[in-house]
Amino acid sequence: MTREDYVAASRLKFGAMADEFLRLYPAHTDEEAAHAHCAAVRDNARISTWLWAKDWAPHAKRPVYAYFWTYACPTAGQGARRASHGSEIDFVLGNLHPDRAEWTDEDRVIAETMSGYWANYVITGDPNGPGLPHWPAWTPDTPAVMEVGAGFGPIPLADPPRFDFWKRHFRTQHAW
């Protein structure tokens, strides 16, 4: 990604909000543009997950649990900068088949934790259980989601100006 492409894409996507976006996610070089883009995608994902939970929770019969996957696993196509969407599924299902990657002991520990969370959730509606890091239920007064993967614990969504920007941006979008 070049800085010029980053700025052009930001102006196209955010329109009247582009200058604010570029102040919040600045880039003066191509390398900075790549990092700013990754930071924006990360914040967008965390905040949109939190806002989804905010909309969902009043209608749910049980507590809501939101997460953000952070582990760049060794399967083909995983870049050094990111964990890709859906790459947690092999860990959730304990599907670390040796033909797919050279899995490490760390991968196996992460898979055991992830599959433990999901099994508990299926059985009880709560991912927490013996030997697992505590996963707090979503609450409207805590701007955080559960990090799973590279670490296990609540992480903040974004700093307040970025959080405010994304909330306002999402309000400008049309429902699908």
Short mmCIF file of C-alpha atoms in Angstrom, two decimals:
data_model
loop_
_atom_site.label_atom_id
_atom_site.label_comp_id
_atom_site.label_asym_id
_atom_site.label_seq_id
_atom_site.Cartn_x
_atom_site.Cartn_y
_atom_site.Cartn_z
CA MET A 1 0.00 0.00 0.00
CA THR A 2 1.29 3.41 -0.89
CA ARG A 3 0.56 6.55 1.07
CA GLU A 4 -1.18 7.97 -2.00
CA ASP A 5 -3.44 4.90 -2.31
CA TYR A 6 -4.20 5.07 1.42
CA VAL A 7 -5.20 8.73 1.27
CA ALA A 8 -7.28 8.24 -1.90
CA ALA A 9 -9.08 5.19 -0.45
CA SER A 10 -9.73 7.10 2.81
CA ARG A 11 -11.23 10.04 0.93
CA LEU A 12 -13.42 7.71 -1.12
CA LYS A 13 -14.63 5.70 1.89
CA PHE A 14 -15.09 8.49 4.44
CA GLY A 15 -16.06 11.45 2.26
CA ALA A 16 -16.75 14.45 4.51
CA MET A 17 -15.15 12.57 7.43
CA ALA A 18 -11.89 11.82 5.56
CA ASP A 19 -9.83 14.67 7.01
CA GLU A 20 -10.75 13.57 10.53
CA PHE A 21 -9.95 9.95 9.68
CA LEU A 22 -6.54 10.95 8.31
CA ARG A 23 -5.80 12.96 11.47
CA LEU A 24 -6.69 9.94 13.61
CA TYR A 25 -4.79 7.47 11.39
CA PRO A 26 -1.99 9.61 9.90
CA ALA A 27 0.53 8.40 7.35
CA HIS A 28 3.45 10.30 5.86
CA THR A 29 5.18 7.32 4.23
CA ASP A 30 4.11 4.07 2.57
CA GLU A 31 5.16 2.11 5.66
CA GLU A 32 3.13 4.40 7.92
CA ALA A 33 0.17 4.02 5.55
CA ALA A 34 0.30 0.23 5.92
CA HIS A 35 0.40 0.53 9.72
CA ALA A 36 -2.34 3.17 9.79
CA HIS A 37 -4.53 0.99 7.58
CA CYS A 38 -4.03 -2.01 9.90
CA ALA A 39 -4.82 0.15 12.96
CA ALA A 40 -8.00 1.43 11.33
CA VAL A 41 -9.13 -2.08 10.36
CA ARG A 42 -8.39 -3.30 13.90
CA ASP A 43 -10.31 -0.46 15.53
CA ASN A 44 -13.20 -0.85 13.08
CA ALA A 45 -13.47 -4.56 13.90
CA ARG A 46 -13.30 -4.11 17.67
CA ILE A 47 -15.73 -1.21 17.74
CA SER A 48 -18.21 -2.77 15.32
CA THR A 49 -18.20 -5.97 17.41
CA TRP A 50 -18.84 -3.95 20.56
CA LEU A 51 -21.64 -1.96 18.88
CA TRP A 52 -23.17 -5.20 17.57
CA ALA A 53 -23.21 -6.52 21.15
CA LYS A 54 -24.81 -3.26 22.31
CA ASP A 55 -27.65 -3.78 19.81
CA TRP A 56 -27.94 -7.51 20.49
CA ALA A 57 -27.74 -7.60 24.31
CA PRO A 58 -31.16 -6.04 25.06
CA HIS A 59 -32.84 -8.84 23.07
CA ALA A 60 -30.66 -11.72 24.26
CA LYS A 61 -31.87 -14.16 26.87
CA ARG A 62 -28.30 -14.73 28.11
CA PRO A 63 -25.20 -12.59 28.50
CA VAL A 64 -23.38 -11.64 25.30
CA TYR A 65 -19.68 -12.45 24.83
CA ALA A 66 -17.70 -10.51 22.21
CA TYR A 67 -14.15 -11.27 21.10
CA PHE A 68 -11.31 -10.14 18.85
CA TRP A 69 -8.97 -12.80 17.44
CA THR A 70 -5.30 -11.70 17.53
CA TYR A 71 -3.16 -14.71 16.65
CA ALA A 72 -1.39 -14.85 13.30
CA CYS A 73 -1.30 -18.63 12.94
CA PRO A 74 1.09 -20.57 10.70
CA THR A 75 -1.40 -21.64 8.03
CA ALA A 76 -0.83 -20.52 4.46
CA GLY A 77 -1.65 -16.90 3.74
CA GLN A 78 -1.16 -15.51 7.24
CA GLY A 79 0.89 -12.34 7.18
CA ALA A 80 3.24 -11.28 9.94
CA ARG A 81 1.13 -8.19 10.72
CA ARG A 82 -2.25 -9.75 11.21
CA ALA A 83 -4.52 -12.55 12.19
CA SER A 84 -6.98 -13.11 9.38
CA HIS A 85 -10.75 -13.28 9.61
CA GLY A 86 -11.89 -16.84 10.28
CA SER A 87 -8.43 -18.21 11.07
CA GLU A 88 -9.56 -18.91 14.64
CA ILE A 89 -11.91 -21.67 13.45
CA ASP A 90 -9.18 -24.35 13.35
CA PHE A 91 -8.35 -23.45 16.95
CA VAL A 92 -11.97 -23.41 18.10
CA LEU A 93 -12.52 -26.87 16.60
CA GLY A 94 -9.12 -28.24 17.65
CA ASN A 95 -8.39 -28.89 13.98
CA LEU A 96 -4.60 -28.55 13.98
CA HIS A 97 -4.00 -31.14 11.29
CA PRO A 98 -0.28 -31.61 10.50
CA ASP A 99 -0.89 -31.47 6.74
CA ARG A 100 -2.10 -27.87 7.01
CA ALA A 101 0.80 -26.29 8.90
CA GLU A 102 3.73 -26.89 11.22
CA TRP A 103 1.81 -26.35 14.45
CA THR A 104 3.71 -25.43 17.60
CA ASP A 105 3.14 -26.18 21.27
CA GLU A 106 1.85 -22.59 21.55
CA ASP A 107 -0.70 -23.31 18.81
CA ARG A 108 -1.91 -26.38 20.70
CA VAL A 109 -2.31 -24.43 23.96
CA ILE A 110 -4.29 -21.73 22.13
CA ALA A 111 -6.45 -24.41 20.49
CA GLU A 112 -7.11 -26.07 23.85
CA THR A 113 -8.18 -22.73 25.35
CA MET A 114 -10.35 -21.78 22.37
CA SER A 115 -12.08 -25.15 22.14
CA GLY A 116 -12.62 -25.05 25.91
CA TYR A 117 -14.36 -21.68 25.64
CA TRP A 118 -16.60 -22.82 22.79
CA ALA A 119 -17.48 -26.14 24.40
CA ASN A 120 -18.43 -24.37 27.63
CA TYR A 121 -20.51 -21.85 25.71
CA VAL A 122 -22.38 -24.57 23.82
CA ILE A 123 -23.11 -26.48 27.03
CA THR A 124 -23.85 -23.61 29.45
CA GLY A 125 -24.17 -20.36 27.50
CA ASP A 126 -21.02 -19.12 29.26
CA PRO A 127 -17.50 -19.65 27.84
CA ASN A 128 -15.85 -19.62 31.26
CA GLY A 129 -14.70 -22.77 32.98
CA PRO A 130 -11.95 -24.32 35.09
CA GLY A 131 -8.43 -23.55 33.88
CA LEU A 132 -9.51 -20.88 31.38
CA PRO A 133 -8.72 -17.17 31.60
CA HIS A 134 -11.87 -15.32 32.67
CA TRP A 135 -13.95 -14.00 29.76
CA PRO A 136 -16.22 -11.22 31.02
CA ALA A 137 -19.65 -10.81 29.49
CA TRP A 138 -20.21 -7.69 27.42
CA THR A 139 -21.45 -4.65 29.32
CA PRO A 140 -22.47 -1.24 27.94
CA ASP A 141 -20.24 0.62 30.39
CA THR A 142 -17.01 -1.19 29.44
CA PRO A 143 -15.58 -0.26 26.03
CA ALA A 144 -13.63 -3.50 25.62
CA VAL A 145 -13.80 -6.90 23.95
CA MET A 146 -12.12 -10.15 24.88
CA GLU A 147 -8.81 -10.73 23.14
CA VAL A 148 -8.40 -14.37 22.19
CA GLY A 149 -5.37 -15.81 20.46
CA ALA A 150 -2.09 -14.01 21.09
CA GLY A 151 -3.40 -13.21 24.56
CA PHE A 152 -6.51 -13.88 26.61
CA GLY A 153 -8.18 -11.00 28.41
CA PRO A 154 -10.21 -7.85 27.89
CA ILE A 155 -8.66 -5.24 25.59
CA PRO A 156 -9.81 -1.68 24.93
CA LEU A 157 -11.64 -0.93 21.71
CA ALA A 158 -9.65 2.17 20.76
CA ASP A 159 -8.72 5.51 22.26
CA PRO A 160 -11.74 7.80 22.83
CA PRO A 161 -11.36 10.02 19.72
CA ARG A 162 -11.12 6.97 17.45
CA PHE A 163 -14.02 5.27 19.23
CA ASP A 164 -16.13 8.40 18.74
CA PHE A 165 -15.13 8.63 15.06
CA TRP A 166 -16.17 5.05 14.29
CA LYS A 167 -19.49 5.35 16.14
CA ARG A 168 -20.33 8.47 14.12
CA HIS A 169 -19.14 6.86 10.88
CA PHE A 170 -21.27 3.75 11.43
CA ARG A 171 -24.33 5.95 11.98
CA THR A 172 -23.86 7.31 8.43
CA GLN A 173 -24.00 3.84 6.87
CA HIS A 174 -27.10 2.30 5.38
CA ALA A 175 -28.34 -1.03 6.76
CA TRP A 176 -27.86 -4.00 4.46
#
